[in-house]
Coordinates of C-alpha atoms and ligand atoms in Angstrom, one line a residue:
Chain A
X21 CA 37.6 40.3 8.5
X22 CA 36.3 37.0 7.4
X23 CA 38.5 34.4 9.0
X24 CA 35.7 33.0 11.2
X25 CA 34.9 29.3 10.8
X26 CA 31.2 30.0 11.2
X27 CA 29.3 33.3 10.9
X28 CA 25.6 33.8 11.3
X29 CA 24.2 37.3 10.6
X30 CA 20.7 38.0 11.8
X31 CA 19.5 34.6 10.9
X32 CA 15.8 33.8 11.3
X33 CA 14.1 30.6 10.5
X34 CA 10.4 29.5 10.2
X35 CA 8.9 26.1 9.6
X36 CA 5.7 27.2 7.9
X37 CA 4.1 29.6 10.4
X38 CA 6.2 28.4 13.3
X39 CA 9.1 30.8 14.0
X40 CA 11.9 28.8 15.4
X41 CA 14.9 31.1 15.3
X42 CA 14.7 34.9 15.4
X43 CA 17.4 37.3 14.4
X44 CA 20.3 35.3 15.7
X45 CA 23.9 36.4 15.1
X46 CA 26.9 34.4 16.1
X47 CA 30.5 34.1 15.1
X48 CA 32.7 31.1 15.8
X49 CA 36.5 31.4 15.3
X50 CA 38.7 28.6 13.9
X51 CA 39.6 26.2 16.6
X52 CA 37.0 27.6 19.0
X53 CA 34.8 25.3 21.1
X54 CA 31.3 26.7 21.5
X55 CA 28.5 25.0 23.5
X56 CA 24.9 25.9 22.8
X57 CA 22.4 25.4 25.6
X58 CA 18.7 26.0 25.5
X59 CA 15.3 24.6 26.4
X60 CA 14.0 21.6 24.6
X61 CA 12.3 22.5 21.3
X62 CA 13.9 25.9 21.2
X63 CA 15.6 25.3 17.9
X64 CA 19.1 24.0 18.7
X65 CA 19.0 21.1 16.2
X66 CA 17.5 23.6 13.6
X67 CA 20.5 25.9 14.3
X68 CA 23.0 23.1 13.5
X69 CA 21.1 22.1 10.4
X70 CA 21.3 25.7 9.2
X71 CA 25.0 25.8 9.9
X72 CA 25.6 22.4 8.2
X73 CA 23.8 23.8 5.1
X74 CA 21.0 21.3 5.2
X75 CA 18.5 24.0 5.8
X76 CA 18.4 27.4 4.2
X77 CA 17.6 30.2 6.6
X78 CA 14.3 32.1 6.0
X79 CA 16.4 35.3 6.3
X80 CA 19.9 36.4 7.2
X81 CA 23.1 34.9 6.0
X82 CA 25.3 32.0 7.1
X83 CA 28.9 31.5 6.0
X84 CA 31.0 28.5 6.8
X85 CA 34.6 28.1 6.0
X86 CA 35.5 24.4 5.9
X87 CA 33.8 21.1 5.7
X88 CA 31.4 20.2 8.5
X89 CA 30.3 16.9 10.1
X90 CA 27.3 16.6 12.2
X91 CA 26.6 14.0 15.0
X92 CA 22.9 13.7 15.1
X93 CA 20.7 13.6 18.1
X94 CA 19.3 10.3 17.1
X95 CA 19.5 7.6 14.5
X96 CA 22.0 9.2 12.2
X97 CA 23.7 5.9 11.5
X98 CA 22.9 4.1 8.3
X99 CA 21.0 0.9 9.5
X100 CA 22.1 -1.1 6.5
X101 CA 25.8 -0.7 7.3
X102 CA 27.7 -2.3 10.2
X103 CA 29.4 -0.1 12.8
X104 CA 32.7 -0.6 10.9
X105 CA 31.1 0.3 7.6
X106 CA 29.5 3.4 9.1
X107 CA 32.8 4.6 10.5
X108 CA 34.5 3.8 7.2
X109 CA 32.1 6.2 5.6
X110 CA 33.6 8.9 7.7
X111 CA 37.1 8.0 6.4
X112 CA 35.9 8.1 2.9
X113 CA 36.8 11.7 2.0
X114 CA 40.2 11.5 3.6
X115 CA 42.2 12.1 0.5
X116 CA 44.9 9.5 0.0
X117 CA 44.4 7.7 3.3
X118 CA 40.9 6.6 2.6
X119 CA 40.2 3.1 3.9
X120 CA 43.4 3.0 5.9
X121 CA 42.7 0.1 8.3
X122 CA 44.7 1.5 11.2
X123 CA 42.6 4.6 11.5
X124 CA 39.4 2.5 11.5
X125 CA 40.7 0.3 14.3
X126 CA 41.9 3.3 16.2
X127 CA 38.4 4.8 16.1
X128 CA 36.9 1.5 17.2
X129 CA 39.4 1.4 20.1
X130 CA 38.5 4.9 21.0
X131 CA 34.8 4.1 21.5
X132 CA 35.5 0.7 23.0
X133 CA 33.4 -1.2 20.5
X134 CA 36.0 -3.5 18.8
X135 CA 33.9 -6.6 19.6
X136 CA 30.9 -5.0 17.9
X137 CA 32.4 -3.7 14.7
X138 CA 30.4 -6.1 12.6
X139 CA 27.1 -5.5 14.3
X140 CA 24.3 -3.5 12.7
X141 CA 23.0 -0.4 14.5
X142 CA 19.8 -2.1 15.4
X143 CA 21.9 -4.7 17.3
X144 CA 23.5 -2.0 19.4
X145 CA 22.3 -0.1 22.4
X146 CA 21.5 3.6 22.1
X147 CA 24.7 4.6 23.8
X148 CA 26.7 2.3 21.6
X149 CA 25.1 3.9 18.5
X150 CA 26.0 7.3 19.7
X151 CA 29.6 6.3 20.1
X152 CA 29.7 4.9 16.6
X153 CA 28.3 8.1 15.3
X154 CA 30.8 10.2 17.1
X155 CA 33.6 8.0 15.7
X156 CA 32.2 8.4 12.2
X157 CA 32.3 12.1 12.5
X158 CA 35.8 12.2 14.1
X159 CA 37.2 9.7 11.6
X160 CA 37.3 12.3 8.8
X161 CA 39.2 15.5 8.5
X162 CA 36.3 17.8 8.6
X163 CA 37.2 21.3 9.9
X164 CA 34.0 21.9 11.8
X165 CA 32.2 19.5 14.1
X166 CA 28.5 20.0 14.9
X167 CA 27.6 17.8 17.8
X168 CA 23.9 17.5 18.7
X169 CA 23.8 16.0 22.2
X170 CA 26.4 13.4 21.3
X171 CA 26.5 12.0 24.9
X172 CA 22.9 12.1 25.9
X173 CA 22.3 8.3 25.8
X174 CA 25.5 7.5 27.7
X175 CA 25.9 6.5 31.4
X176 CA 27.8 9.0 33.5
X177 CA 31.2 7.3 33.4
X178 CA 31.2 6.6 29.7
X179 CA 30.1 10.2 29.2
X180 CA 33.0 11.6 31.2
X181 CA 35.5 9.3 29.5
X182 CA 34.2 10.1 26.0
X183 CA 34.3 13.8 26.8
X184 CA 37.9 13.4 27.8
X185 CA 38.7 11.5 24.6
X186 CA 37.0 14.1 22.5
X187 CA 39.0 16.7 24.3
X188 CA 42.2 14.8 23.5
X189 CA 41.4 14.3 19.8
X190 CA 40.6 17.9 19.4
X191 CA 43.9 18.8 21.0
X192 CA 45.7 16.5 18.6
X193 CA 43.9 17.9 15.7
X194 CA 42.3 21.2 16.5
X195 CA 38.9 21.7 15.0
X196 CA 36.0 24.1 15.4
X197 CA 33.3 22.5 17.6
X198 CA 29.7 23.6 18.1
X199 CA 28.2 21.3 20.8
X200 CA 24.6 21.3 21.6
X201 CA 23.9 20.0 25.1
X202 CA 21.3 20.1 27.9
X203 CA 24.1 19.6 30.3
X204 CA 25.4 22.8 31.8
X205 CA 28.3 21.2 33.5
X206 CA 29.3 19.6 30.2
X207 CA 29.0 22.9 28.4
X208 CA 31.1 24.7 31.0
X209 CA 33.8 22.0 31.1
X210 CA 34.3 21.6 27.4
X211 CA 33.6 24.9 25.8
X212 CA 35.5 28.2 25.4
X213 CA 32.1 29.9 25.2
X214 CA 28.6 28.9 26.3
X215 CA 25.7 30.3 24.3
X216 CA 22.5 30.2 26.2
X217 CA 19.4 30.3 24.0
X218 CA 15.9 31.5 24.9
X219 CA 12.8 29.3 24.3
X220 CA 11.2 29.3 20.9
X221 CA 11.8 31.4 18.9
X222 CA 15.4 31.0 19.8
X223 CA 17.5 34.1 20.4
X224 CA 20.7 34.5 22.2
X225 CA 19.9 35.0 25.8
X226 CA 23.5 35.4 27.0
X227 CA 27.0 34.3 26.1
X228 CA 29.4 33.2 28.8
X229 CA 33.2 33.0 28.2
X230 CA 35.0 30.4 30.4
X231 CA 38.2 32.2 31.2
X232 CA 40.4 29.1 31.7
X233 CA 42.3 27.1 29.0
X234 CA 41.1 23.6 28.1
X235 CA 41.2 20.9 29.2
X236 CA 39.4 21.4 32.5
X237 CA 38.2 19.0 35.1
X238 CA 34.4 19.0 35.8
X239 CA 35.3 20.2 39.3
X240 CA 37.6 23.1 38.1
X241 CA 36.5 26.2 40.0
X242 CA 36.1 28.1 36.7
X243 CA 33.7 25.4 35.6
X244 CA 31.7 25.3 38.8
X245 CA 31.5 29.1 38.8
X246 CA 30.3 29.1 35.2
X247 CA 27.6 26.5 36.0
X248 CA 26.4 28.6 38.8
X249 CA 26.2 31.7 36.6
X250 CA 24.3 29.7 34.0
X251 CA 21.9 28.4 36.6
X252 CA 21.5 31.9 37.9
X253 CA 20.7 33.1 34.4
X254 CA 18.2 30.4 33.9
X255 CA 16.5 31.0 37.2
X256 CA 13.9 33.7 37.3
X257 CA 15.1 34.9 40.7
X258 CA 16.5 38.5 40.2
X259 CA 18.8 38.1 43.2
X260 CA 20.6 35.1 41.7
X261 CA 20.8 36.8 38.3
X262 CA 22.3 39.8 39.9
X263 CA 25.4 38.0 41.1
X264 CA 26.6 37.6 37.5
X265 CA 29.2 40.3 36.9
X266 CA 28.4 42.1 33.6
X267 CA 32.0 41.7 32.4
X268 CA 31.6 38.0 32.0
X269 CA 28.1 37.8 30.6
X270 CA 27.6 39.5 27.3
X271 CA 23.9 40.0 27.0
X272 CA 22.0 39.9 23.8
X273 CA 20.6 43.4 23.5
X274 CA 17.1 43.6 24.8
X275 CA 15.6 40.4 23.3
X276 CA 15.7 41.6 19.7
X277 CA 12.9 43.4 17.9
Chain B
X18 CA 32.0 -3.5 29.6
X19 CA 30.0 -5.2 26.9
X20 CA 32.2 -8.3 27.0
X21 CA 29.4 -10.3 28.7
X22 CA 27.0 -9.9 25.8
X23 CA 26.7 -12.4 23.0
X24 CA 28.8 -10.8 20.2
X25 CA 27.0 -12.7 17.4
X26 CA 24.0 -11.1 15.7
X27 CA 21.0 -13.2 16.8
X28 CA 19.5 -13.8 13.4
X29 CA 18.6 -17.4 13.8
X30 CA 17.9 -17.3 17.5
X31 CA 14.4 -19.0 17.3
X32 CA 15.7 -22.3 15.9
X33 CA 14.4 -24.4 18.7
X34 CA 10.7 -23.3 18.9
X35 CA 10.6 -23.3 15.0
X36 CA 11.6 -26.9 15.0
X37 CA 8.8 -27.8 17.3
X38 CA 6.2 -26.0 15.2
X39 CA 7.2 -27.7 12.0
X40 CA 4.7 -30.4 12.8
X41 CA 2.0 -27.9 13.6
X42 CA 2.2 -26.6 10.0
X43 CA 1.2 -30.0 8.7
X44 CA -1.8 -30.4 10.9
X45 CA -4.3 -28.6 8.7
X46 CA -3.3 -30.2 5.4
X47 CA -3.4 -33.6 7.0
X48 CA -6.8 -32.9 8.5
X49 CA -8.2 -31.7 5.2
X50 CA -6.8 -34.6 3.2
X51 CA -7.9 -37.0 5.9
X52 CA -11.5 -35.7 5.8
X53 CA -11.4 -35.8 2.0
X54 CA -10.2 -39.5 2.0
X55 CA -12.8 -40.5 4.5
X56 CA -15.7 -38.7 2.8
X57 CA -14.9 -40.1 -0.6
X58 CA -14.3 -43.6 0.8
X59 CA -17.7 -43.8 2.4
X60 CA -19.3 -42.4 -0.7
X61 CA -20.5 -39.2 0.8
X62 CA -19.1 -37.2 -2.1
X63 CA -19.9 -38.2 -5.7
X64 CA -16.8 -38.4 -7.9
X65 CA -18.5 -36.0 -10.3
X66 CA -18.6 -33.4 -7.6
X67 CA -15.1 -33.9 -6.2
X68 CA -12.8 -36.6 -7.4
X69 CA -11.4 -39.1 -4.9
X70 CA -7.9 -38.5 -3.5
X71 CA -6.7 -41.7 -5.1
X72 CA -7.8 -40.5 -8.6
X73 CA -6.0 -37.2 -8.1
X74 CA -2.8 -38.9 -7.0
X75 CA -2.9 -41.3 -9.9
X76 CA -3.5 -38.4 -12.3
X77 CA -0.8 -36.2 -10.7
X78 CA 1.7 -39.1 -11.2
X79 CA 0.7 -39.5 -14.8
X80 CA 0.8 -35.9 -15.6
X81 CA 4.2 -35.4 -13.9
X82 CA 5.6 -38.5 -15.6
X83 CA 4.4 -37.4 -19.1
X84 CA 6.0 -34.0 -18.5
X85 CA 2.8 -32.1 -19.4
X86 CA 2.4 -30.6 -15.9
X87 CA 6.1 -29.6 -15.8
X88 CA 5.9 -28.0 -19.3
X89 CA 2.8 -26.0 -18.3
X90 CA 4.4 -24.9 -15.0
X91 CA 7.5 -23.8 -16.9
X92 CA 5.3 -21.9 -19.5
X93 CA 3.5 -20.1 -16.7
X94 CA 6.7 -19.3 -14.8
X95 CA 8.3 -17.9 -17.9
X96 CA 5.4 -15.5 -18.4
X97 CA 5.5 -14.4 -14.8
X98 CA 9.3 -13.9 -15.0
X99 CA 9.1 -11.7 -18.1
X100 CA 5.9 -9.8 -17.1
X101 CA 6.9 -9.3 -13.5
X102 CA 10.6 -8.6 -14.4
X103 CA 9.5 -5.8 -16.8
X104 CA 7.2 -4.4 -14.1
X105 CA 10.0 -4.3 -11.6
X106 CA 12.4 -2.8 -14.1
X107 CA 9.9 0.0 -14.9
X108 CA 8.1 0.3 -11.6
X109 CA 11.1 0.8 -9.4
X110 CA 12.6 3.6 -11.4
X111 CA 9.2 5.2 -11.8
X112 CA 8.8 5.0 -8.0
X113 CA 12.2 6.5 -7.5
X114 CA 11.3 9.4 -9.8
X115 CA 8.0 10.0 -8.1
X116 CA 9.6 9.7 -4.6
X117 CA 12.1 12.4 -5.5
X118 CA 10.0 14.8 -7.5
X119 CA 6.7 16.4 -6.5
X120 CA 6.3 17.2 -10.2
X121 CA 6.6 13.6 -11.2
X122 CA 4.1 12.7 -8.5
X123 CA 1.6 15.3 -9.7
X124 CA 2.0 14.1 -13.3
X125 CA 1.9 10.4 -12.7
X126 CA 0.0 9.6 -9.5
X127 CA -3.5 10.1 -10.7
X128 CA -3.0 7.9 -13.7
X129 CA -1.3 5.2 -11.7
X130 CA -4.0 5.2 -9.1
X131 CA -6.6 4.9 -11.8
X132 CA -4.9 1.9 -13.4
X133 CA -4.1 0.3 -10.1
X134 CA -7.8 0.3 -9.2
X135 CA -8.7 -1.3 -12.6
X136 CA -8.7 -5.1 -12.3
X137 CA -6.0 -6.4 -14.7
X138 CA -8.6 -8.9 -15.9
X139 CA -10.5 -6.1 -17.5
X140 CA -7.6 -5.8 -20.0
X141 CA -8.1 -9.4 -21.2
X142 CA -10.1 -8.5 -24.3
X143 CA -7.6 -5.9 -25.4
X144 CA -4.7 -8.2 -24.5
X145 CA -6.1 -10.7 -27.0
X146 CA -7.0 -8.1 -29.6
X147 CA -3.5 -6.6 -29.5
X148 CA -1.3 -9.6 -28.8
X149 CA -3.3 -12.6 -30.0
X150 CA -2.9 -15.8 -28.1
X151 CA 0.2 -17.1 -26.4
X152 CA 3.0 -15.6 -24.2
X153 CA 2.5 -12.0 -25.1
X154 CA -1.1 -11.4 -23.8
X155 CA -0.3 -13.1 -20.5
X156 CA 2.9 -11.1 -20.1
X157 CA 1.0 -7.9 -20.8
X158 CA -1.6 -8.7 -18.2
X159 CA 1.0 -9.6 -15.6
X160 CA 2.8 -6.4 -16.3
X161 CA -0.4 -4.4 -16.0
X162 CA -1.3 -6.1 -12.7
X163 CA 2.1 -5.5 -11.0
X164 CA 3.8 -2.4 -12.4
X165 CA 1.4 0.1 -10.6
X166 CA 1.6 -1.4 -7.1
X167 CA 5.4 -1.7 -7.5
X168 CA 5.7 1.9 -8.5
X169 CA 3.5 3.1 -5.7
X170 CA 5.3 1.0 -3.0
X171 CA 8.6 2.4 -4.2
X172 CA 7.3 5.9 -4.1
X173 CA 6.0 5.5 -0.6
X174 CA 9.3 4.0 0.5
X175 CA 11.4 6.9 -1.0
X176 CA 9.1 9.5 0.5
X177 CA 9.4 8.0 4.0
X178 CA 13.2 7.9 4.0
X179 CA 14.2 9.8 7.2
X180 CA 15.7 13.1 6.3
X181 CA 18.6 12.5 8.6
X182 CA 19.9 9.9 6.1
X183 CA 20.0 12.5 3.4
X184 CA 21.6 15.0 5.7
X185 CA 24.3 12.5 6.5
X186 CA 24.8 11.9 2.8
X187 CA 25.3 15.6 2.3
X188 CA 27.8 15.8 5.1
X189 CA 29.8 12.9 3.5
X190 CA 29.7 14.3 0.0
X191 CA 27.4 11.6 -1.3
X192 CA 25.4 12.9 -4.2
X193 CA 23.9 12.0 -7.5
X194 CA 24.2 8.3 -8.5
X195 CA 26.4 7.6 -5.5
X196 CA 23.7 8.8 -3.2
X197 CA 21.1 6.7 -5.0
X198 CA 23.2 3.6 -4.8
X199 CA 24.6 4.0 -1.3
X200 CA 21.7 5.7 0.5
X201 CA 18.4 5.7 -1.3
X202 CA 18.3 2.2 -2.5
X203 CA 19.5 0.6 0.7
X204 CA 17.1 2.7 2.7
X205 CA 14.1 1.6 0.6
X206 CA 15.2 -2.0 0.1
X207 CA 13.2 -3.6 3.0
X208 CA 10.0 -2.1 1.8
X209 CA 10.8 -2.9 -1.8
X210 CA 11.3 -6.5 -0.9
X211 CA 8.0 -6.6 0.8
X212 CA 6.4 -5.1 -2.3
X213 CA 8.2 -7.7 -4.5
X214 CA 6.6 -10.5 -2.4
X215 CA 3.1 -9.0 -2.7
X216 CA 3.3 -8.3 -6.4
X217 CA 4.9 -11.6 -7.3
X218 CA 2.0 -13.3 -5.6
X219 CA -0.3 -11.1 -7.7
X220 CA 1.5 -12.1 -10.8
X221 CA 1.0 -15.7 -10.0
X222 CA -2.7 -15.2 -9.6
X223 CA -3.0 -13.2 -12.8
X224 CA -1.1 -15.7 -15.0
X225 CA -3.6 -18.4 -14.3
X226 CA -6.5 -16.2 -15.3
X227 CA -4.7 -14.9 -18.4
X228 CA -3.9 -18.3 -19.6
X229 CA -7.4 -19.6 -19.2
X230 CA -8.6 -17.2 -21.8
X231 CA -5.6 -16.2 -23.9
X232 CA -3.4 -19.2 -23.7
X233 CA -2.6 -22.4 -25.6
X234 CA -0.5 -23.8 -22.7
X235 CA 0.4 -23.0 -19.1
X236 CA -1.2 -24.0 -15.9
X237 CA -4.2 -21.7 -16.4
X238 CA -4.9 -23.2 -19.8
X239 CA -4.5 -26.7 -18.4
X240 CA -7.2 -25.8 -15.8
X241 CA -9.5 -24.7 -18.5
X242 CA -8.8 -27.7 -20.7
X243 CA -9.4 -30.1 -17.8
X244 CA -12.8 -28.4 -17.2
X245 CA -13.8 -28.7 -20.8
X246 CA -12.8 -32.4 -20.8
X247 CA -14.7 -32.8 -17.5
X248 CA -11.4 -34.2 -16.0
X249 CA -12.0 -33.2 -12.4
X250 CA -9.1 -35.3 -11.2
X251 CA -6.8 -33.4 -13.5
X252 CA -8.3 -30.1 -12.4
X253 CA -7.5 -30.9 -8.7
X254 CA -4.0 -32.1 -9.6
X255 CA -3.3 -28.8 -11.4
X256 CA -4.7 -26.7 -8.6
X257 CA -2.4 -28.5 -6.2
X258 CA 0.6 -27.7 -8.4
X259 CA -0.4 -24.0 -8.8
X260 CA -0.7 -23.7 -5.0
X261 CA 2.6 -25.3 -4.4
X262 CA 4.5 -23.3 -7.0
X263 CA 3.0 -20.1 -5.6
X264 CA 4.2 -21.0 -2.1
X265 CA 7.7 -21.9 -3.3
X266 CA 7.9 -18.6 -5.2
X267 CA 7.0 -16.7 -2.0
X268 CA 9.5 -18.7 0.0
X269 CA 12.3 -17.8 -2.5
X270 CA 11.5 -14.1 -2.2
X271 CA 11.2 -14.5 1.6
X272 CA 14.9 -15.5 1.6
X273 CA 15.7 -11.9 0.5
X274 CA 14.4 -10.7 3.9
X275 CA 17.1 -12.6 5.7
X276 CA 19.9 -10.6 4.0
X277 CA 21.9 -9.0 6.9
X278 CA 21.7 -5.5 5.4
X279 CA 17.9 -5.4 5.3
X280 CA 17.1 -7.0 8.7
X281 CA 16.9 -3.6 10.3
X282 CA 13.7 -2.9 8.2
X283 CA 11.9 -5.8 9.8
X284 CA 13.2 -5.7 13.4
X285 CA 12.1 -2.5 15.1
Ligands
LIG16 N1 11.1 19.8 9.8 C1 10.3 20.5 10.6 N2 9.1 21.0 10.3 C2 8.4 21.7 11.1 N3 8.7 22.1 12.4 C3 9.9 21.7 12.8 C4 10.8 20.9 12.0 N4 11.9 20.6 12.7 C5 11.7 21.2 13.9 N5 10.6 21.8 14.0 C6 10.1 22.6 15.1 O1 11.1 23.5 15.4 C7 11.2 23.6 16.8 C8 12.7 23.5 17.2 O2 13.1 22.1 16.9 P1 14.5 21.7 17.2 O3 14.6 20.2 16.8 O4 15.5 22.6 16.5 O5 14.6 21.8 18.8 P2 15.8 21.5 19.8 O6 16.2 22.7 20.4 O7 16.8 20.7 19.1 O8 15.0 20.6 20.8 P3 15.6 19.3 21.7 O9 16.5 19.9 22.8 O10 14.4 18.7 22.2 O11 16.3 18.4 20.7 C9 10.3 22.6 17.4 O12 9.2 23.3 18.0 C10 9.9 21.8 16.3 O13 8.5 21.4 16.4
LIG17 MG1 17.5 18.8 19.1

């Protein structure tokens, strides 16, 4: 069947002679929340760019059902537009309701930047810019959200609050989310499934389902347990890896060819 | 939590120190003019070598009063406006095309680099041969001096647009003309404004040279005429006007850099 929101079939990608992604297959259902975790430079941003259609894979196929919006790891805001104008860009494609002021104000409220609506990105801090970019992506009606470390520049409390808000917005209007993060706890708290990537070239190292409905607290036992498993999977120690029951960890077979 | 920060964009935050430095800017002109006054007063410089400040001021007054200097300045400014305007109208689209297409770069860049390296003054004989004397040769020379740097600067600006801006454009369904107007042009504007300032200055240099040889009026012709009449006081008066008009021209273009939507390009 082909009702998946995103489907990657043995996708590989090279930049010149650098192999970044190798034979990666992944399916994401509509309304599913998937977190992608992997070492720096492993190809996570590349993966999102492939899914958004900005890059063509060197081989393999990618199908996407529905419009996607990406929150970029850095400097995805247009510097010549104010925070308000950037968010308005996100509303643009909302048919019929485009430019509705209530929605714009609601998004500004959400990110707590009402006083800064008419500031340009270079007049905002890194965390403020990330919040504006998140608001811009959430303002529209896009089916699929691709979030590339959307919280990385935020302090802990803002980060926790914004995760909660994102959670609420997604409950209000369910969307498919693919979240790239370095933060294991964040991945385990937010996602239905955590995909752990290997170093470059990226392959799927393991996939961990979190068997507890969202929303969850960061201290939820299921979250804590998942973090421990992920840590165990990342650690080289065979004893810690051994505690992961095979029924929860679906291993990618043998590291590919 | 950001309530404590100043919520106004700090665009004119340096008002106080700038005020203090206003006097500093006059120090060098005053010193130079003062030295000139003293040297000509004690007779250290012969009037045939450099006219006295008094003669220049009197001459400047006469020329301004008679309207000749004003007419010449207007003639020169008109040529710059047309020649430079055409160069901008052609150079920016050419730069956009080269920025977007490797094929256009391959076809056009070698020729543009060749002509950019060719002093526009080398065209003077042909300018006269083809266009005679008057506005047309000067406009042609200004155009040749400025269109190539303008096209190259625009190309460089387009090529250096961060790819994330284009990815965002794709996400938001901006394509074609809309992408050009809402993403590409605003993204290159700071660099284009800088290029405009540089090339406008170039145009002002070239017009004087062009008019000296291929003109019947204009500030450049006036310089040549004063030399032929051995009117050194007039020569200096005209040089002063040329310099001042050039500075004013640059100041006007500098104003473009204070537009709020381009400040990001200069504050990083
Ligand atoms: N446009 C490009 N051209 C050439 N190589 C690239 C390009 N983009 C990325 N790479 C390379 O691909 C690899 C993966 O990059 P990518 O940005 O996807 O990593 P990442 O997993 O997002 O890292 P991080 O966690 O640090 O953001 C890196 O080694 C990088 O050097
Ligand atoms: Mg990345």
